[in-house]
Amino acid sequence: GIGRDSRISGPSILKTAAECLLNMGISVFDCDLASTPAMFMTTVTSGYEYDGSIMVTASHLPYNRNGLKFFTKEGGLEKTDIAQIIEFSEKFEAPSAPKGTYKRVDFITVYGDILADKIRKDVNAEDYKRPLKGFKIVVDAGNGAGGFYATILKSLGADINGSQFLEPDGKFPNHVPNPEDETAMQAIIDATLKNKADLGIIFDTDVDRAGAVSSDGKEINKNRLIALISAILLEEFPHTTIVTDSVTSSGLKEFIESKGGIHHRFKRGYKNVINEAIRLNQEGINCPLAIETSGHAALRENYFLDDGAYLVTKIIIKMAQLKKEGKTLESLLAPLQEPKESVEVRMPILTEDFRACGEQVISGLEAYAKVHDGWQIAPDNHEGIRVSFGKDEGDGWFLLRLSVHDPIMPLNIESDAVGGVKLIAGKLYDYVKTVENVDISALEKIL
């Protein structure tokens, strides 16, 4: 199976890839415009069950970028698999085998029907065919591949008037399709408030990530998104473990624990988080969710596939169930303690061997923290160094880590006190001003 997002280079790359596969004698099923999760589902859905699938996408990157994601029924391929594919392709000579077969398939409709059936079944409304009747939900697809989801909601009885940028447009003329982008989030906030919607939904380009907006215009993103889906799943699977990335807030940890769950922080990178959740389950630790603050959310019940449409489907189902009890999604989030201040800065590493430099900075900082009173090193941290401070010392924490791919040291600081971020930044500055080959100007701006 092979599909694409709405980028302008998508059709030509899909055509080229399909021709290569056909020349190898492979049966190609062209799914045309699709989402990344849908392309994985072609490998496991009864009646399809393709041996593999390819998605032509560059996710949230600029419109003039593109790439390929590969799947088998075991999930997305890893870096080592991709490296092997590249190595094979450099040496490969097409066999003189019979040409493969080609067929167009409307799989995004099949995938959409799977989600619609789940909503009907789990909401279990009196009007089984239109369980979302009476709800107003606006969708912002950012001109990516996610417009199909609004069609699903409409078929289920929801009022989707006010939904925007549903038509595919590979130049993304309205805003970047990215729930982490401030302009994109403001667009769905405005649409939610203007249309007095019960819920706003925003997808990234290939729909493997999502964000949301509650009826009061407050974004459900990052820590709030993790808290919401955690609360939903901890009701279904009590006393289980939630895996997140490393930059989640202290308030989120307290929220998950207050719901009876165990918060397991791990490394940044959605594949890292997903693989850790799979590992925990294999070791007998009950873990139904792996989620990154970027909006990548993978549920065990859904093949541990990071799927933005499945994520918001779970949220919509819960919204409909709560309405029967006279409650709202906001009531689930009420106990979440959010920081007074938070900031993320990125400090470039100025030497070619950036990984060695970054690791040296982190190990030096760990030694520095151990000999300074009030510096509490997090014992459960799996990436970089996370240090907390008491009420009189900034009332918060920082996390300094090395980027997964780039010569950058991202720094996150959060505080539960006004002025706390600056105070914590000052403590860290006393150390980083002594290191070489790291541009600390972004930290200095905080001070």
XYZ file of C-alpha atoms in Angstrom, residues 76-326:
251
model
C 6.888 1.732 11.774
C 10.417 0.907 10.709
C 13.305 2.014 12.914
C 16.441 3.984 11.980
C 18.444 0.803 11.465
C 15.768 -0.530 9.090
C 15.838 2.722 7.084
C 19.630 2.588 6.893
C 19.366 -0.948 5.496
C 16.805 0.119 2.899
C 19.131 2.903 1.732
C 22.072 0.501 1.609
C 20.077 -2.077 -0.388
C 18.728 0.555 -2.788
C 22.227 1.700 -3.752
C 23.133 -1.821 -4.910
C 19.761 -3.079 -6.083
C 19.064 -4.056 -9.684
C 15.451 -4.653 -10.646
C 14.801 -8.272 -11.653
C 13.413 -9.140 -15.034
C 10.245 -10.376 -13.325
C 6.712 -9.890 -14.605
C 5.419 -6.385 -13.939
C 3.358 -6.112 -10.774
C -0.311 -5.187 -10.588
C -1.683 -1.722 -9.801
C -5.001 -0.795 -8.181
C -6.483 2.393 -6.728
C -8.008 1.979 -3.255
C -10.092 4.446 -1.247
C -8.696 3.301 2.086
C -9.152 6.576 3.976
C -12.911 5.944 3.840
C -12.413 2.421 5.185
C -10.245 3.825 7.997
C -12.801 6.547 8.711
C -15.548 3.935 8.990
C -13.486 2.079 11.625
C -13.350 5.257 13.748
C -17.044 6.016 13.187
C -18.044 2.508 14.253
C -15.985 2.880 17.423
C -17.771 6.128 18.318
C -21.195 4.556 17.704
C -20.361 1.495 19.794
C -18.699 3.255 22.751
C -21.067 6.231 23.019
C -24.041 3.851 22.781
C -26.532 6.673 22.339
C -30.278 6.207 21.817
C -29.744 7.337 18.239
C -27.119 4.723 17.397
C -26.432 6.059 13.899
C -26.077 9.692 15.041
C -24.538 9.517 18.518
C -23.018 13.006 18.260
C -26.295 14.781 17.535
C -26.442 17.945 19.631
C -22.668 18.444 19.707
C -20.862 21.207 17.841
C -17.300 20.262 16.914
C -14.978 22.308 14.704
C -12.034 20.742 12.903
C -8.920 22.499 11.576
C -6.989 20.278 9.164
C -4.523 23.001 8.153
C -5.047 21.985 4.497
C -3.307 18.692 5.272
C -4.760 15.187 5.090
C -7.117 15.441 8.082
C -10.220 16.929 6.443
C -11.837 13.486 6.252
C -12.379 13.553 10.016
C -14.902 16.384 9.776
C -16.884 14.259 7.322
C -16.928 11.424 9.884
C -18.237 13.737 12.615
C -20.947 15.115 10.328
C -22.104 11.585 9.461
C -22.406 10.912 13.204
C -24.740 13.870 13.680
C -22.290 16.522 14.904
C -22.624 20.130 13.765
C -19.266 20.887 12.106
C -20.092 24.404 10.868
C -17.068 26.605 11.417
C -14.576 23.876 10.570
C -11.751 25.292 8.491
C -8.940 24.499 6.074
C -10.340 21.046 5.363
C -9.465 21.085 1.664
C -6.020 19.645 0.831
C -3.604 22.353 -0.322
C 0.042 21.357 -0.498
C 1.325 24.885 0.082
C -0.486 25.254 3.443
C -1.682 28.802 2.685
C -3.441 29.443 6.020
C -1.059 28.183 8.685
C 1.437 25.402 9.301
C -0.468 22.165 10.074
C 1.154 21.657 13.464
C -0.568 21.609 16.877
C 2.661 22.922 18.442
C 2.627 26.064 16.274
C 1.236 29.139 18.083
C -0.452 30.558 14.977
C -2.104 27.218 14.214
C -3.356 26.811 17.792
C -4.686 30.364 17.854
C -6.606 29.655 14.647
C -8.490 26.716 16.190
C -9.005 28.601 19.469
C -10.592 31.471 17.528
C -12.778 29.078 15.532
C -13.921 27.270 18.689
C -14.918 30.485 20.460
C -16.466 32.131 17.392
C -18.681 29.124 16.696
C -19.418 28.395 20.383
C -18.258 24.829 19.815
C -18.162 22.085 22.422
C -14.732 21.079 21.155
C -12.118 22.211 18.654
C -9.737 19.750 16.978
C -6.504 20.415 15.091
C -4.327 17.905 13.224
C -0.838 17.979 11.837
C -0.334 17.354 8.122
C -0.388 13.548 8.151
C -2.713 13.169 11.186
C -0.386 11.238 13.458
C -0.651 14.128 15.961
C -3.547 16.186 17.264
C -4.421 18.949 19.687
C -7.762 20.166 20.978
C -9.537 23.193 22.429
C -12.212 23.084 25.133
C -15.460 25.048 24.887
C -13.994 27.902 26.950
C -11.209 28.412 24.394
C -8.475 26.859 26.489
C -6.106 24.699 24.523
C -5.835 21.012 25.353
C -2.245 20.513 24.335
C 1.025 19.260 25.785
C 0.567 18.587 29.544
C -3.203 19.171 29.355
C -3.605 16.730 26.459
C -1.563 14.104 28.291
C -3.615 14.675 31.450
C -6.918 14.304 29.603
C -6.145 11.071 27.779
C -4.437 9.707 30.924
C -7.578 10.381 32.982
C -9.696 8.609 30.360
C -7.456 5.546 30.214
C -6.888 5.315 33.969
C -10.662 4.960 34.375
C -10.584 2.059 31.920
C -7.301 0.560 33.190
C -6.868 1.517 36.864
C -3.430 1.621 38.525
C -1.536 1.367 35.243
C 1.588 3.124 33.958
C 1.592 6.152 31.639
C 4.781 6.712 29.612
C 5.583 10.293 28.583
C 8.594 12.170 27.308
C 10.986 13.972 29.616
C 9.679 17.560 29.550
C 6.325 16.990 31.266
C 5.471 19.112 34.303
C 5.570 18.202 37.972
C 1.841 18.976 38.112
C 1.161 16.307 35.494
C 2.989 13.685 37.555
C 0.849 14.617 40.580
C -2.301 14.493 38.406
C -1.544 10.997 37.079
C -0.733 9.740 40.566
C -3.937 11.306 41.957
C -5.856 9.213 39.402
C -4.139 6.079 40.691
C -1.629 5.849 37.851
C 2.147 5.643 37.710
C 3.994 8.284 35.684
C 7.026 6.966 33.808
C 9.053 9.770 32.218
C 11.322 8.727 29.361
C 13.343 10.260 26.535
C 12.086 12.733 23.943
C 11.226 11.273 20.549
C 7.897 9.583 19.907
C 9.523 6.286 18.891
C 11.515 6.298 22.127
C 8.328 6.749 24.158
C 6.404 4.106 22.208
C 9.220 1.555 22.372
C 9.549 2.104 26.125
C 5.831 1.435 26.624
C 6.070 -1.737 24.546
C 9.103 -2.832 26.578
C 7.284 -2.257 29.874
C 4.309 -4.337 28.734
C 6.640 -7.143 27.661
C 8.110 -7.077 31.168
C 4.648 -7.452 32.678
C 4.098 -3.788 33.583
C 0.585 -2.768 32.567
C 0.963 0.286 30.326
C -1.926 1.399 28.066
C -0.465 4.711 26.797
C 2.699 6.249 25.382
C 2.446 9.982 24.685
C 4.815 12.819 23.870
C 4.113 16.489 24.622
C 4.232 17.163 20.861
C 0.868 15.371 20.516
C 2.124 11.953 19.405
C -0.135 9.582 21.351
C -0.016 5.805 20.976
C -2.550 3.550 22.710
C -1.985 -0.144 23.326
C -5.553 -0.878 22.219
C -4.645 0.646 18.830
C -1.412 -1.235 18.031
C 0.675 1.408 19.876
C 0.223 3.470 16.735
C 0.647 7.224 17.135
C -2.658 8.312 15.662
C -4.108 11.796 16.107
C -7.535 10.797 14.797
C -7.789 7.836 17.195
C -6.715 10.088 20.072
C -9.462 12.650 19.456
C -11.941 9.821 18.855
C -11.296 8.644 22.419
C -11.727 12.222 23.670
C -14.997 12.723 21.769
C -16.382 9.440 23.096
C -15.583 10.546 26.650
C -17.160 13.966 26.009
C -20.400 12.284 24.899
C -20.375 9.908 27.871
C -19.782 12.776 30.329
C -22.670 14.770 28.875
C -25.051 11.994 29.971
C -23.789 12.618 33.524
C -24.101 16.392 33.209
